[in-house]
mmCIF file of C-alpha atoms in Angstrom:
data_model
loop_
_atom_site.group_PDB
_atom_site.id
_atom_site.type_symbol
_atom_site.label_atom_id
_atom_site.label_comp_id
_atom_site.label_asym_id
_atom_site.label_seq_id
_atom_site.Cartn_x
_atom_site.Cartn_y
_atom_site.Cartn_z
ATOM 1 C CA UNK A 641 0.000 0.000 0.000
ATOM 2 C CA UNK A 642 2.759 2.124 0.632
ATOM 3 C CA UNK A 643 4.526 2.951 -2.738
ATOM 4 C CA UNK A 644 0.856 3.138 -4.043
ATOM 5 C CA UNK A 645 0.249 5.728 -1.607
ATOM 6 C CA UNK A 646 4.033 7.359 -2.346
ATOM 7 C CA UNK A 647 2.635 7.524 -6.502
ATOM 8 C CA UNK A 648 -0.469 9.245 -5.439
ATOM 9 C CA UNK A 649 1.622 12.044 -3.196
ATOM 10 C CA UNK A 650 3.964 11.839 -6.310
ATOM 11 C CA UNK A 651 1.137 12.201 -9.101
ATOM 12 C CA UNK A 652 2.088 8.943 -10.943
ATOM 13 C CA UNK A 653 0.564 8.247 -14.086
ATOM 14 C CA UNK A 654 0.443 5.481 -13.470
ATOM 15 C CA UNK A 655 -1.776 6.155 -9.725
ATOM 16 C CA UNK A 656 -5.063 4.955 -9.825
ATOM 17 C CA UNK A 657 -7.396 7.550 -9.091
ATOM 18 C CA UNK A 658 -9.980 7.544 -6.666
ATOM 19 C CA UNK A 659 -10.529 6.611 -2.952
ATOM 20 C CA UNK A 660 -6.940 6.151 -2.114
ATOM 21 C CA UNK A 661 -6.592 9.196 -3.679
ATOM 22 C CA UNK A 662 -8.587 10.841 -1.262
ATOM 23 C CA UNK A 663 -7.394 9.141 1.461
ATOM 24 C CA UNK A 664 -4.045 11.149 0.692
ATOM 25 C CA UNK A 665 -4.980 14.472 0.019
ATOM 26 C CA UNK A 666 -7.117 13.993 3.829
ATOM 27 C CA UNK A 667 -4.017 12.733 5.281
ATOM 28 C CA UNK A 668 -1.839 14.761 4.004
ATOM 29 C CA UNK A 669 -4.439 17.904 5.157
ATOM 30 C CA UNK A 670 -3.930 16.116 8.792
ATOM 31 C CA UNK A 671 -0.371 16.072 8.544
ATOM 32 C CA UNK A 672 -0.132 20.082 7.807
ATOM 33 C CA UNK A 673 -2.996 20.979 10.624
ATOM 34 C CA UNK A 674 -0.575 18.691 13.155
ATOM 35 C CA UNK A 675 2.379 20.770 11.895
ATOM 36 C CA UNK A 676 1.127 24.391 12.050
ATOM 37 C CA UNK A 677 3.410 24.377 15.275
ATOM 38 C CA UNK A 678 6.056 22.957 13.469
ATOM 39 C CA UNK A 679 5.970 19.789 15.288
ATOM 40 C CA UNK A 680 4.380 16.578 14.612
ATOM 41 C CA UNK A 681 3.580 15.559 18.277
ATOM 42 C CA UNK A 682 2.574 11.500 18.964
ATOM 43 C CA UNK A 683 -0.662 12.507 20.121
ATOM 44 C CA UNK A 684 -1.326 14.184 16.719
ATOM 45 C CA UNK A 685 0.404 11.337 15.038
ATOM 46 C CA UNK A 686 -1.970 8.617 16.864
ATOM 47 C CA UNK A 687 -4.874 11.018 16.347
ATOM 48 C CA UNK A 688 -4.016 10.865 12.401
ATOM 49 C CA UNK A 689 -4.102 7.555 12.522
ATOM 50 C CA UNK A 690 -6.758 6.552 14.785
ATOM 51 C CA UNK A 691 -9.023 8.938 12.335
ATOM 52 C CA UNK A 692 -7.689 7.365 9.169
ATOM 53 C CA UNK A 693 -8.306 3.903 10.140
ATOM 54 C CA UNK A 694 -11.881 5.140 11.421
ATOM 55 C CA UNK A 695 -12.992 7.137 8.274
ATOM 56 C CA UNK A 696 -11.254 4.566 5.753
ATOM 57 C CA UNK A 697 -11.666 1.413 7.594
ATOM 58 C CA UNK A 698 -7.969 0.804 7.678
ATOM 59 C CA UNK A 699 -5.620 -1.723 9.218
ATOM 60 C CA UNK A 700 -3.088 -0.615 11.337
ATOM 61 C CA UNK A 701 0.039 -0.889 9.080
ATOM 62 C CA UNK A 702 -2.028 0.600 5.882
ATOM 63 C CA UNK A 703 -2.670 3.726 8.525
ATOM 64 C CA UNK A 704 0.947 3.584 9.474
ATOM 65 C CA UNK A 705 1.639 4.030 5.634
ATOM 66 C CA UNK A 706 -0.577 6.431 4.968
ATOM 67 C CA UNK A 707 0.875 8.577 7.535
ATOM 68 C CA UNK A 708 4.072 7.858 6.748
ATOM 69 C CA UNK A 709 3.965 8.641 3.285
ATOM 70 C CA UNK A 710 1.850 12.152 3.683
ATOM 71 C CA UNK A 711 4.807 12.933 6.681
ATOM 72 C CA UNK A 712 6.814 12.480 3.327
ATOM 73 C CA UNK A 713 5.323 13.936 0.807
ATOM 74 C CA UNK A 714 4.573 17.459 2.924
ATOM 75 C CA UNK A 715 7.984 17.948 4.313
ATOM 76 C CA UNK A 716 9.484 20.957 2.751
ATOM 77 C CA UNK A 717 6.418 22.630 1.073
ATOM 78 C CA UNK A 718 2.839 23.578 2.768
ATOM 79 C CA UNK A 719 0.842 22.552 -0.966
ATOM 80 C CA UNK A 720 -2.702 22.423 1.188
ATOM 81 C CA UNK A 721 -3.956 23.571 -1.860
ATOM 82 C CA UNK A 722 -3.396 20.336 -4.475
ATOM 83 C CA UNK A 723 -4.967 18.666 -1.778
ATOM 84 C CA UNK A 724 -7.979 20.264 -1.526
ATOM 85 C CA UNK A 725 -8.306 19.971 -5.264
ATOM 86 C CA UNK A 726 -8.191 16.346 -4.798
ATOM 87 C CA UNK A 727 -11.025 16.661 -2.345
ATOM 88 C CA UNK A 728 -13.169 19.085 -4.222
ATOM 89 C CA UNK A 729 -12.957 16.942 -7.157
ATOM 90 C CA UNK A 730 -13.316 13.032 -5.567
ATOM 91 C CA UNK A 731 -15.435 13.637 -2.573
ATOM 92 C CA UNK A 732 -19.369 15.339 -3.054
ATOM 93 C CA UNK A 733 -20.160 18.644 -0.973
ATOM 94 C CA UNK A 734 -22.270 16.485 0.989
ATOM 95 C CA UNK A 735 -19.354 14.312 2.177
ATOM 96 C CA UNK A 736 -16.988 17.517 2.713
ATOM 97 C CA UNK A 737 -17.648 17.799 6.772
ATOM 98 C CA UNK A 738 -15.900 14.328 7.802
ATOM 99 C CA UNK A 739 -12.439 15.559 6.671
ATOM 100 C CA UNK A 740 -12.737 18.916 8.755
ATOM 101 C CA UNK A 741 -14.031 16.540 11.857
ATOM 102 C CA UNK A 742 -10.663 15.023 10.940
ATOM 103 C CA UNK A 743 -8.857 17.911 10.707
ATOM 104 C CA UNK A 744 -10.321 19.421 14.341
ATOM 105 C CA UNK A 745 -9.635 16.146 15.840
ATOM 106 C CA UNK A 746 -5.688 16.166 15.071
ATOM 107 C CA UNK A 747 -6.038 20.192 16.208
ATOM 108 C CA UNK A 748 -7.199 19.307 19.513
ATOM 109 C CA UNK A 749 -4.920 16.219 20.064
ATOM 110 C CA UNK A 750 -3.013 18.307 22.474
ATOM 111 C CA UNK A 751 -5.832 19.588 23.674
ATOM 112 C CA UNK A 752 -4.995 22.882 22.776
ATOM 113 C CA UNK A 753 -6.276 25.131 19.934
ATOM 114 C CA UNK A 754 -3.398 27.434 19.069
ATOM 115 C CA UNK A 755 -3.874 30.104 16.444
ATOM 116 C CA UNK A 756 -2.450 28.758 13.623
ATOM 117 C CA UNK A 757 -4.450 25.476 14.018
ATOM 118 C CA UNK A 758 -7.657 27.816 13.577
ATOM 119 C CA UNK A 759 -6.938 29.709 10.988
ATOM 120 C CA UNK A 760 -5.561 26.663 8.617
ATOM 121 C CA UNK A 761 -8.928 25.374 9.861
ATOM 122 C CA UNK A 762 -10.610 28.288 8.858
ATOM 123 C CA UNK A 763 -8.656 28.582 5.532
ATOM 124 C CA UNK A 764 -9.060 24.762 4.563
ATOM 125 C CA UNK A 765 -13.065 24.760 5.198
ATOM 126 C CA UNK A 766 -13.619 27.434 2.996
ATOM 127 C CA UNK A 767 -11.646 25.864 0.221
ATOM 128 C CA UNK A 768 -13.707 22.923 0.469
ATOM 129 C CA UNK A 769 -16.619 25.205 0.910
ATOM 130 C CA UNK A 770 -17.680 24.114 4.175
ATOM 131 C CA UNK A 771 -19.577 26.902 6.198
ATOM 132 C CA UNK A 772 -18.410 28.755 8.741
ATOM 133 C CA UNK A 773 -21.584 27.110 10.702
ATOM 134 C CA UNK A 774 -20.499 24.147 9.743
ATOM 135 C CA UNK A 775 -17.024 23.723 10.934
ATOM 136 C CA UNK A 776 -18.564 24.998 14.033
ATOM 137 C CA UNK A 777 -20.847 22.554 14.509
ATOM 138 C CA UNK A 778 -17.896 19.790 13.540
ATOM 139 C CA UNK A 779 -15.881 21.272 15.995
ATOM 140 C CA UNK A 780 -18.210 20.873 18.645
ATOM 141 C CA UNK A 781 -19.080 17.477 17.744
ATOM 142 C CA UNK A 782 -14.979 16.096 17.890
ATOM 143 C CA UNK A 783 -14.993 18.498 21.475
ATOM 144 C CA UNK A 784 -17.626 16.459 22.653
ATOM 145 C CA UNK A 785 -16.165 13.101 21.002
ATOM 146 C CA UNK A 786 -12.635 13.980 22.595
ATOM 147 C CA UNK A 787 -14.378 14.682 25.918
ATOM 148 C CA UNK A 788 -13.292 18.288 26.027
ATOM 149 C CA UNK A 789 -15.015 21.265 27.380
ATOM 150 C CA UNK A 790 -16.778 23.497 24.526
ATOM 151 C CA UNK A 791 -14.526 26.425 25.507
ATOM 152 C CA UNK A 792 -11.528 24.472 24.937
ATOM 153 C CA UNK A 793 -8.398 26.318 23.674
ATOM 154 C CA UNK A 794 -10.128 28.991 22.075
ATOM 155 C CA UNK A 795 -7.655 31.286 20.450
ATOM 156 C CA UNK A 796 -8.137 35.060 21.754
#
């Protein structure tokens, strides 16, 4: 699964598209909200992964690889932006929410909602077109998931 993952990051020809394709444009999303601090922490990293293997019914190693391979592929660039034009083209308005449920779930890992985390938030729902009402709501739901109070690490 791994070097099919690597030629989706990579943009293969060869790359099948579809699912798996969206599967790394949401990781890779994941990878760059856990990294606004310029760390990838292991809480974010086992948040990644406990949301990929939830919202793509994945086995442990093929999260592992996933992860590893968006780690990879976002290293020295921030290009949110190809990935959200995976998303917008493979995965129906409708179907938009999950990955910014994803996305608040790997912000709060720490617990902690620092400014960066909400604007890339901010910036990366409206790309997909996801209301501002919207992420709201999602970001109650993974506060309420994660057990955390409603007010938690609000940026000021």
């Amino acid at each position: 699964m791994l070097n099919r993952i690597r030629s989706l990051f990579a943009g293969d020809e060869g790359a099948e598209p579809g699912e798996d394709a969206l599967q790394a444009a949401a990781a890779a999303l994941m990878v760059e909200a856990a990294r606004t601090d310029d760390t990838i922490t292991q809480a974010e990293r086992d948040r990644i992964m406990a949301a990929a293997r939830r919202h793509f019914q994945l086995s442990e190693e093929e999260a592992q690889d996933l992860l590893s391979a968006a780690v990879f592929d976002t290293e020295d660039v921030s290009p949110y932006h190809r990935y959200v034009t995976v998303i917008l083209e493979r995965c129906p308005p409708g179907r938009r929410l999950w990955i910014v449920e994803m996305l608040w779930e790997v912000a709060y890992a720490d617990g902690v909602l620092n400014d960066l985390e909400a604007s890339l938030l901010r910036r990366i729902g409206g790309l997909l077109h996801v209301s501002d009402v919207e992420r709201g709501e999602a970001r109650k739901r993974v506060l309420e998931r994660l057990g955390l109070p409603d007010d938690a690490g609000l940026p000021v």
